[in-house]
Coordinates of C-alpha atoms and ligand atoms in Angstrom, one line a residue:
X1 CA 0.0 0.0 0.0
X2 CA 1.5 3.6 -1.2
X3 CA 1.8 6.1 2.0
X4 CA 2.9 9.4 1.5
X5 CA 6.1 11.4 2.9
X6 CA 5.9 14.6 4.2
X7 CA 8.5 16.7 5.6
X8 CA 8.3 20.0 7.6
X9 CA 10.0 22.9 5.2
X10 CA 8.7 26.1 6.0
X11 CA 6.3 28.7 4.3
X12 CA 4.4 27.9 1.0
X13 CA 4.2 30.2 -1.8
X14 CA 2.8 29.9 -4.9
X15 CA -0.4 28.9 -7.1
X16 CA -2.9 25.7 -6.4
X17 CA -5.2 24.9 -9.4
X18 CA -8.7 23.4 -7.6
X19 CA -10.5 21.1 -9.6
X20 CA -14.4 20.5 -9.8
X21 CA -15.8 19.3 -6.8
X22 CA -16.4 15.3 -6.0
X23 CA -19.5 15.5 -4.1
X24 CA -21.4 17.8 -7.1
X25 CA -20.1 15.4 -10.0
X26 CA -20.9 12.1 -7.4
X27 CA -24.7 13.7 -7.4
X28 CA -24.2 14.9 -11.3
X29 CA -23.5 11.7 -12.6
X30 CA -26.8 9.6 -11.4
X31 CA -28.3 12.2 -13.3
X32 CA -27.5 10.8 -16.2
X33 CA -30.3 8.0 -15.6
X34 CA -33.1 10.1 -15.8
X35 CA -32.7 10.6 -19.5
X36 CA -32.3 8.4 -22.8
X37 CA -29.9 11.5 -24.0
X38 CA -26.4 12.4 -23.3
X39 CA -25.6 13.8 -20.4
X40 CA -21.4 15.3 -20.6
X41 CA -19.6 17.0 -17.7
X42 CA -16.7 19.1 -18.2
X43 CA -14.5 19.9 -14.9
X44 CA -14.7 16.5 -13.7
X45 CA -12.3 16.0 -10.8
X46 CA -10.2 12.6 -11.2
X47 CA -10.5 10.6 -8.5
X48 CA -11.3 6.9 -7.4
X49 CA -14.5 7.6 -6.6
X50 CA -15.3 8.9 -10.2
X51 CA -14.5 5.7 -11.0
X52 CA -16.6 4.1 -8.5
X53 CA -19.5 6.1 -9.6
X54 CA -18.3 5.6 -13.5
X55 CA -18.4 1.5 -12.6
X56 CA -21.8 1.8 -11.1
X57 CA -23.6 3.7 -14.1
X58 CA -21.8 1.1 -16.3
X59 CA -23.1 -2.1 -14.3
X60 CA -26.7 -1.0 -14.6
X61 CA -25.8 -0.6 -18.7
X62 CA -25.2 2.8 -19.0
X63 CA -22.2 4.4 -21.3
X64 CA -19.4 6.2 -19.6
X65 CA -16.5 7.6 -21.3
X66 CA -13.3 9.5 -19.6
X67 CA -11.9 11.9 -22.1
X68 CA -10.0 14.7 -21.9
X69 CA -7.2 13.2 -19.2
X70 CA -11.1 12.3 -17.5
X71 CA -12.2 15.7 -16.8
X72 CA -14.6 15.2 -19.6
X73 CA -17.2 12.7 -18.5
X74 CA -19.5 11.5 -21.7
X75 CA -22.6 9.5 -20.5
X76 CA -25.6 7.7 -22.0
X77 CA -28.7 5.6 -20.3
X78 CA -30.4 5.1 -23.5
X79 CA -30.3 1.5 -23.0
X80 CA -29.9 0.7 -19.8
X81 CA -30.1 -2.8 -18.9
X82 CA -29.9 -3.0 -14.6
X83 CA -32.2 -1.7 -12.4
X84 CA -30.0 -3.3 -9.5
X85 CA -27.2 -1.5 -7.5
X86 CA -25.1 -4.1 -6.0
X87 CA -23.2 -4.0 -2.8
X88 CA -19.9 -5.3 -4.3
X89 CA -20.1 -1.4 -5.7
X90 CA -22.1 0.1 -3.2
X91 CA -20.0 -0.9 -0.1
X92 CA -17.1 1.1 -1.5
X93 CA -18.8 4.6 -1.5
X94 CA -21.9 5.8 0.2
X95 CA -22.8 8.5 -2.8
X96 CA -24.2 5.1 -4.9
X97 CA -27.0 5.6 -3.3
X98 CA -27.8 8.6 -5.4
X99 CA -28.9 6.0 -8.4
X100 CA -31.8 5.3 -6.2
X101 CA -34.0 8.5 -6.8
X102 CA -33.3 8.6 -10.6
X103 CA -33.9 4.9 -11.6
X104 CA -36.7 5.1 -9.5
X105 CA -38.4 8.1 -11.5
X106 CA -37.8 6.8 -15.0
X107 CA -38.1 2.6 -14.7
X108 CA -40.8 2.8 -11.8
X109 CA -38.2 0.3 -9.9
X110 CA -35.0 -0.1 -8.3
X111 CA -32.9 -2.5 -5.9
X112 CA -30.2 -0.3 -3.9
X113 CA -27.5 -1.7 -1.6
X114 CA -27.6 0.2 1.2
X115 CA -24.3 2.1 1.4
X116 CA -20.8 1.9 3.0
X117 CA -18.2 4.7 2.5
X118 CA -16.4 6.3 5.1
X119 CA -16.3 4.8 8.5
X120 CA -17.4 8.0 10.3
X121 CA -21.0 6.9 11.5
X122 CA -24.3 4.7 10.8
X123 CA -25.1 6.8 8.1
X124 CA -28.5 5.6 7.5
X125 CA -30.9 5.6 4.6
X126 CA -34.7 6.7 6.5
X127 CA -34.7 10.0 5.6
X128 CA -34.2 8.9 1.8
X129 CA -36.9 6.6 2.1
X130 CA -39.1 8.8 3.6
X131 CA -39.0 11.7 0.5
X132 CA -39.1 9.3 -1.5
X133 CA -42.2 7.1 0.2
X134 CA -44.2 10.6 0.0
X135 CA -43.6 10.7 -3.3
X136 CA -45.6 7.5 -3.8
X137 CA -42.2 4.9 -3.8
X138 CA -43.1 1.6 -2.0
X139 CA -39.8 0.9 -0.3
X140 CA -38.7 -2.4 1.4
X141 CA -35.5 -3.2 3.1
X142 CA -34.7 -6.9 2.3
X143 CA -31.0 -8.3 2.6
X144 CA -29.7 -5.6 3.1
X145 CA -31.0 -4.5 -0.4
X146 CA -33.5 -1.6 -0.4
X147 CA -36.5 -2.8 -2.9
X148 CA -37.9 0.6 -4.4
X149 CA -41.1 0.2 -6.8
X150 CA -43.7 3.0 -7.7
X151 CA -46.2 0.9 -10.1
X152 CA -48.1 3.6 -11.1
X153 CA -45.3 6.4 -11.1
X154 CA -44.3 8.6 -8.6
X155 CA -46.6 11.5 -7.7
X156 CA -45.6 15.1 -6.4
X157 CA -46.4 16.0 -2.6
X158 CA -45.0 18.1 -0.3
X159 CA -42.9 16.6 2.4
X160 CA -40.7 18.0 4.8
X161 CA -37.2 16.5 5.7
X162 CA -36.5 15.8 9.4
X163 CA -33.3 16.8 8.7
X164 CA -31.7 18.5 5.7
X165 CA -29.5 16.1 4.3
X166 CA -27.5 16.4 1.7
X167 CA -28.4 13.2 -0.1
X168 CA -31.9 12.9 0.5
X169 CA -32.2 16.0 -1.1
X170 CA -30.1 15.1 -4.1
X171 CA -32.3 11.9 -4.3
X172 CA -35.8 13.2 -3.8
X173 CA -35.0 16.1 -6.2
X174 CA -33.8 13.7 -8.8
X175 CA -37.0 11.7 -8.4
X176 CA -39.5 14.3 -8.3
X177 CA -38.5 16.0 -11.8
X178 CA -40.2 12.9 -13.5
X179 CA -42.9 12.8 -11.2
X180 CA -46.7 14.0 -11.7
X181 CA -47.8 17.4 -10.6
X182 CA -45.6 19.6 -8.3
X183 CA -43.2 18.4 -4.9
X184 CA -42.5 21.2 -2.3
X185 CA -39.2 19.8 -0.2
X186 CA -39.1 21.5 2.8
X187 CA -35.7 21.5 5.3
X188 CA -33.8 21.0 2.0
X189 CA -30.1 20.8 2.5
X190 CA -28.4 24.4 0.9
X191 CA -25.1 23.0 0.0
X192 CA -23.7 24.5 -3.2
X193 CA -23.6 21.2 -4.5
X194 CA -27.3 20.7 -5.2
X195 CA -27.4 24.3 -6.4
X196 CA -25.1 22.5 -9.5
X197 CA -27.6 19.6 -9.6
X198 CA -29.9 21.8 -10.3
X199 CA -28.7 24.0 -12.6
X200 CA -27.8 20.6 -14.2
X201 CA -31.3 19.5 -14.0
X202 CA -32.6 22.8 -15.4
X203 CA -30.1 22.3 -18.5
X204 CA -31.7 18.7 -19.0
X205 CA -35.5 20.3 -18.9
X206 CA -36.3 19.7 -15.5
X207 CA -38.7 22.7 -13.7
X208 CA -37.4 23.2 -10.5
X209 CA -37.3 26.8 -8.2
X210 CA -35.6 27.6 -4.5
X211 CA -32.2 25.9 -4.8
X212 CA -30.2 26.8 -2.6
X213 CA -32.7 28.0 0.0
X214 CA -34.7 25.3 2.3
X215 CA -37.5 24.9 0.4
X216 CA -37.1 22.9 -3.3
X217 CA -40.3 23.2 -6.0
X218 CA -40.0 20.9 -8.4
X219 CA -42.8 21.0 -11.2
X220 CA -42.2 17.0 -12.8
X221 CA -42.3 17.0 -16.4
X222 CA -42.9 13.8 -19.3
X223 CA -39.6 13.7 -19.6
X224 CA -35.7 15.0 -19.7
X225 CA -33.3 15.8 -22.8
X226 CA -29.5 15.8 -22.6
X227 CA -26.7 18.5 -21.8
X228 CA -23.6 19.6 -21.0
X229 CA -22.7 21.2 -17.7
X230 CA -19.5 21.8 -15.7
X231 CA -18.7 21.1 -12.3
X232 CA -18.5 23.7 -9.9
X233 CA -15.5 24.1 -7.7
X234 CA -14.8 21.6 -5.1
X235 CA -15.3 24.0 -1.8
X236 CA -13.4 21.3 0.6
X237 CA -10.4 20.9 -1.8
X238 CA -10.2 24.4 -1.6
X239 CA -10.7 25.0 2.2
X240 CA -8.1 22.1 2.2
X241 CA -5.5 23.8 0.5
X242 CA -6.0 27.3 2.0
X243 CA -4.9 25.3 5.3
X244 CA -2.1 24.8 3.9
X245 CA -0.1 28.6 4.0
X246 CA -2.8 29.1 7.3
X247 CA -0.4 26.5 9.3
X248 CA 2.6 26.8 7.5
X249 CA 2.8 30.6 6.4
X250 CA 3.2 31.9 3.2
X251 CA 1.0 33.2 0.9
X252 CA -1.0 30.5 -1.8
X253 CA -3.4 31.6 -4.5
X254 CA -6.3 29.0 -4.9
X255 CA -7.0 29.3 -8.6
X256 CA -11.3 28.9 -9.5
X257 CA -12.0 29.5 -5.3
X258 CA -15.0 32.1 -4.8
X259 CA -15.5 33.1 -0.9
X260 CA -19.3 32.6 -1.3
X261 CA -18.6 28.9 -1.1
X262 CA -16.4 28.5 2.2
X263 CA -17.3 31.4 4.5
X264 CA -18.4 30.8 7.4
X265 CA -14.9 29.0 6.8
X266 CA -12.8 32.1 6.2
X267 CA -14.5 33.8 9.1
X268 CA -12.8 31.6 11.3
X269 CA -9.6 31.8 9.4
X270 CA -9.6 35.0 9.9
X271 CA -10.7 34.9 13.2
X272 CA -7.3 32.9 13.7
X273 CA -5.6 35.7 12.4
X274 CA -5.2 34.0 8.3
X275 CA -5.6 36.9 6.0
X276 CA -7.9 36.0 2.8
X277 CA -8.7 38.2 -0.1
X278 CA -10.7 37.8 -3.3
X279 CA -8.2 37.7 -6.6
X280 CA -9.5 38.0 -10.7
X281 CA -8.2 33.8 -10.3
X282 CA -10.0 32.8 -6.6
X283 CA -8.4 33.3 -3.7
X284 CA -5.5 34.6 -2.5
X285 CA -4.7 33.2 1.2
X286 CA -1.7 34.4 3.5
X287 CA -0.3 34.4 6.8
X288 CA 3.2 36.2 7.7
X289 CA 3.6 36.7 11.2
X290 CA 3.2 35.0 14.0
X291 CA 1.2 31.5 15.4
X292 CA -2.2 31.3 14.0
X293 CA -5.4 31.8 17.3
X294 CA -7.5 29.8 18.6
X295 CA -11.3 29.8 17.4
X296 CA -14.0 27.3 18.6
X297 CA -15.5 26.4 15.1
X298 CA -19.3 23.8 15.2
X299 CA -19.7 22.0 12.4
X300 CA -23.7 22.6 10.6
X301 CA -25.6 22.1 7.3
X302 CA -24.0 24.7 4.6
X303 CA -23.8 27.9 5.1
X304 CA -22.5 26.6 8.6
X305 CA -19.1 25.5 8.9
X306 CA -18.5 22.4 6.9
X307 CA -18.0 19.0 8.7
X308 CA -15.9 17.9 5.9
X309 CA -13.1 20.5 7.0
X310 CA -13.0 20.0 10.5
X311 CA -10.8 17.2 10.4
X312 CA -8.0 19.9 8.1
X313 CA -9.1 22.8 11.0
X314 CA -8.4 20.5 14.0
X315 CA -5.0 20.3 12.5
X316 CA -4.2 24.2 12.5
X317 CA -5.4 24.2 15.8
X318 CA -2.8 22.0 17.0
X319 CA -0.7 24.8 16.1
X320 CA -2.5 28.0 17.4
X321 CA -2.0 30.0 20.4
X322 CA -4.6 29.2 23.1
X323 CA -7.6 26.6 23.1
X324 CA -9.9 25.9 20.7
X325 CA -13.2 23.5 21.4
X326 CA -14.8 21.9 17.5
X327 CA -17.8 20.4 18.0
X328 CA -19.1 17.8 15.7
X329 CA -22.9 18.0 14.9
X330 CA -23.1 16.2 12.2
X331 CA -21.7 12.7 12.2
X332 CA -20.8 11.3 15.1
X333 CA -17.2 9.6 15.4
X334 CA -15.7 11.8 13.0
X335 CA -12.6 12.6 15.3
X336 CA -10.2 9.4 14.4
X337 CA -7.5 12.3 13.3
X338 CA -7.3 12.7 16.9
X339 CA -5.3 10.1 18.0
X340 CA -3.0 10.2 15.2
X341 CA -2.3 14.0 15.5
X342 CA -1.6 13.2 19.4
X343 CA 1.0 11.0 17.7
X344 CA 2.6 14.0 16.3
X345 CA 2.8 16.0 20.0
X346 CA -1.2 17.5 19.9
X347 CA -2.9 18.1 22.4
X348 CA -6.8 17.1 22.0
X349 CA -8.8 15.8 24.3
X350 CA -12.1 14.1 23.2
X351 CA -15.5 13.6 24.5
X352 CA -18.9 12.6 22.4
X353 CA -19.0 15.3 19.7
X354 CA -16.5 17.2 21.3
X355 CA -12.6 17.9 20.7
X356 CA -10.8 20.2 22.9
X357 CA -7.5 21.3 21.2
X358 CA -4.7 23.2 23.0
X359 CA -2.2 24.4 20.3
X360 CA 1.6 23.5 20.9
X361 CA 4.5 25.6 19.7
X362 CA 5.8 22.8 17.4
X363 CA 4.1 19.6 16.3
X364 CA 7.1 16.6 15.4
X365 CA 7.1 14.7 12.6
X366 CA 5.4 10.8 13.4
X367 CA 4.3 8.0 11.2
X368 CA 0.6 8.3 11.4
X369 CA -2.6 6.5 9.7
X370 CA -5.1 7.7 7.6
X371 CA -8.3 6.4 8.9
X372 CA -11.0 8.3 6.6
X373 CA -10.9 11.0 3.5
X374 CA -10.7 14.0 5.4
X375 CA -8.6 12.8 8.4
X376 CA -6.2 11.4 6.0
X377 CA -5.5 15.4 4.3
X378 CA -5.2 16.5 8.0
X379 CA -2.0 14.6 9.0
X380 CA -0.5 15.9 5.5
X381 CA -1.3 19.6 6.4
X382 CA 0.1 18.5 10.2
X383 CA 2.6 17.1 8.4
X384 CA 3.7 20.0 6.5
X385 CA 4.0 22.1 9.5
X386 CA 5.9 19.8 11.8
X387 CA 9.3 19.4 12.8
X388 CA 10.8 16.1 11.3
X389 CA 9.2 13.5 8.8
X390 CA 5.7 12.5 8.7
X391 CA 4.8 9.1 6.8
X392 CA 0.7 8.6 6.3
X393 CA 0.1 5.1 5.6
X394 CA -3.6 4.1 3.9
X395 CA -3.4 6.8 1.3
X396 CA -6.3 5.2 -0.7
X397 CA -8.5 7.4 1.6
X398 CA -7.2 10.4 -0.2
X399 CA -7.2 8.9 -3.7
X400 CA -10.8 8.8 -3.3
X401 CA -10.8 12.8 -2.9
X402 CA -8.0 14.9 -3.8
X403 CA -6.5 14.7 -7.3
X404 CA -2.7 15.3 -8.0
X405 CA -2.2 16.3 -4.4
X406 CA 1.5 15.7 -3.9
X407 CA 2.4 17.3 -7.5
X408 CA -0.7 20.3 -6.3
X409 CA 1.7 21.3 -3.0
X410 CA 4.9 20.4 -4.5
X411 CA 4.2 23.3 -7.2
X412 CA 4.0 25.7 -3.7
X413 CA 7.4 24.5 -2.4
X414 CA 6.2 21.6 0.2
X415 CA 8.2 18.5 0.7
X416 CA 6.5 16.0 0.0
X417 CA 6.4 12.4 -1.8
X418 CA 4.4 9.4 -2.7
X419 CA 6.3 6.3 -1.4
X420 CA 5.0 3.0 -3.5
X421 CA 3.8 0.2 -1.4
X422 CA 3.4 -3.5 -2.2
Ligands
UD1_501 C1 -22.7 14.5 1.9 C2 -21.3 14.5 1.4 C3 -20.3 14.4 2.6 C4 -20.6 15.4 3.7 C5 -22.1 15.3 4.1 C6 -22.4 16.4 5.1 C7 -21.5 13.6 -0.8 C8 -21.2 12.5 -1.8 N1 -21.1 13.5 0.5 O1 -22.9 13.2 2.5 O2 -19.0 14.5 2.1 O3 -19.8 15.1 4.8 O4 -22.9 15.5 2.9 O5 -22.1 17.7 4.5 O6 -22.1 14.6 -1.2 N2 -28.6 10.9 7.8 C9 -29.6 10.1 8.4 N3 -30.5 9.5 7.5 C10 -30.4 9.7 6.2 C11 -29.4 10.4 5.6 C12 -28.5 11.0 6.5 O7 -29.7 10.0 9.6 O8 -31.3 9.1 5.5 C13 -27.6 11.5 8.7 C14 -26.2 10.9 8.5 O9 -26.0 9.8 9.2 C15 -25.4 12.1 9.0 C16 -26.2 13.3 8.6 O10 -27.5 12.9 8.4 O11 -25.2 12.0 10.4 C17 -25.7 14.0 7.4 O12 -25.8 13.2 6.3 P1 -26.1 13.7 4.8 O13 -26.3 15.2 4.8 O14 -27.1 12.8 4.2 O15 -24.6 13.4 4.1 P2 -24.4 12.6 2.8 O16 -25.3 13.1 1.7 O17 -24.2 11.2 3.1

């Protein structure tokens, strides 16, 4: 197994290209089954689980091309010949549940694994099942398979979520373009990611208003046509990478970052003290003098601070002056980074949801064990700004997430390497 080779070195400078973001093309890509016509995406981000995604499209018969060094993705589901997800796919990423809603709305039927993906909590299905059970879906869990059928089609209603997830939203959205009459989603998740759905959607011929706000309308029409759309900017690979100068000074342009999508993020950076400006290329981040503060940051739905960067955060806060407290509200377990970055001299103390972090002077260099996606980008930035070498084993975690990420902080004077495994 590859690891990856870190070694303190001192402020960054320099430029970081961010690429489309995984979680919009993961939810872009089931799309595809809710038409006969093409359906191409341009900005696509290349990472294992694009592929993933790619292997589940093509197992249920749909045709999926990488062009363009795969930042071109060329689909078709005009002759699909699966209705069946199955968990030999679905166990490797939790987003594979996002066929569910589409071949439900177009085929009347569907047979979904329920998910695995990262080990950070149960991660159920209910509030899935629930949108899509108003929408007229009878739904069945039966080894381990969810059984989805809606004989007569799926009608619009208007249901509220319990919670606005990010999925569910993706899923009953998705579902309710080909269903009859209107759906009202209320307690929709915000995330910029299913604004990009549904601009996607709209592209295809889908009718849908309020996207980005809690409440989704959705007017379901006969049927959709194809398009062409392009990813938007992956928000976490860019609050990821504006870590990096944060913790180990420097000043780093993130080319394609806008601030509307990470800031309730840059209010904390700045908060620590990280100065952040708007360029005409994204964002320019920089810190020159000085450790960084402490801030208490809790993770919430978008526009709240983003749970997917609180694993990167808890790593500057290793290094800031004072203490910080990051609560976690939105899965639970999601602190395994902890004990690694105590391997590297931290100083976090855990309990339930909460992390108490008392920043040292100087973190040292450890080996250390990626244990999810976002943990595993945590011990690099740690990595970075320690004293000595830091090895990450279990790199496959980031493979599924950050493209080109040792030649991406290379090109802003890190030292860092891939080491080839067995
Ligand atoms: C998406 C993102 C993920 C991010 C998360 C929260 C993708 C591919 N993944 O995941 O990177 O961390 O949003 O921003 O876009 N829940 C239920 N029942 C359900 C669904 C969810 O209880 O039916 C719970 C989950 O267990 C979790 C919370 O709701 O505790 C948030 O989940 P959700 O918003 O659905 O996240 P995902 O769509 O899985």
């Amino acid at each position: 197994m590859d690891s990856i080779l870190v070694t303190g070195n001192g402020p960054l400078n320099g430029q970081i290209p961010i690429a489309g973001a995984k979680n919009a093309c993961l939810t872009l890509m089931p799309a595809t089954l809710l038409s006969e016509e093409p359906l191409t995406l341009t900005n696509a981000p290349r990472l294992s689980d694009i592929k993933t995604m790619t292997a589940l499209l093509q197992s249920l018969g749909a045709e999926v091309s990488a062009l363009q060094d795969g930042q071109v993705i060329a689909m078709s589901s005009h002759d699909l010949t699966s209705q069946t997800a199955d968990y030999d796919i679905v166990r490797k990423m939790r987003a594979s549940n996002l066929v569910l809603g589409p071949l439900l709305a177009r085929f009347g039927q569907a047979v979904v694994s329920l998910p695995g993906g990262c080990a950070i909590g149960a991660r159920p299905m209910d509030l899935h099942v629930e949108g899509l059970e108003a929408l007229g879906a009878e739904i069945e869990l039966k080894d381990g398979y969810l059984h989805a059928k809606a004989p007569g089609g799926l009608k619009g209603a208007v249901h509220e979520m319990r919670f606005a997830s990010v999925g569910a939203t993706e899923n009953i959205v998705m579902a309710a373009t080909l269903a009859k009459g209107t759906t009202v989603l209320k307690n929709a998740a915000r995330e910029p990611e299913i604004v990009d759905l549904v601009e996607c959607l709209r592209k295809m011929g889908a009718q849908i208003s309020g996207e980005g706000t809690s409440t989704i309308e959705i007017q379901g029409v006969d049927c959709l046509h194809g398009a062409t759309h392009q990813v938007v900017t992956d928000r976490i690979e860019l609050g990821t990478y504006m870590l990096a100068p944060a913790i180990c000074g420097g000043e780093v342009e993130l080319l394609g970052g806008r601030m509307s999508l990470v800031s309730s993020f840059v209010e904390k950076l700045e908060a620590a003290g990280v100065s952040v400006s708007e360029t005409e290329k994204g964002l320019k981040v920089a810190r020159k003098n000085g450790r960084v503060r402490a801030v208490d940051v809790v993770t919430e739905p978008f526009p709240g601070f983003p749970t997917d960067l609180q694993a990167q955060m808890m790593a500057l806060m290793c290094t800031a002056e004072g203490t910080s407290v990051l609560e976690e509200r939105i899965f639970e377990n999601r602190f395994m980074h902890a004990p690694e970055l105590t391997r590297m001299g931290a100083q976090i103390e855990v309990h339930g949801g909460t992390a108490t972090v008392t920043g040292v002077e100087q973190l040292k260099g450890a080996p250390v064990m990626a244990t999810d996606l976002r943990a595993s980008v945590s011990l690099i930035l740690a990595g970075l700004a320690a004293e000595g070498e830091t090895t990450v084993s279990r790199v496959y975690h980031l493979d599924r997430g950050y493209e080109h990420v040792v030649r991406k902080l290379e090109g802003v004077g890190a030292k860092i390497e891939r080491i080839k495994g067995e």
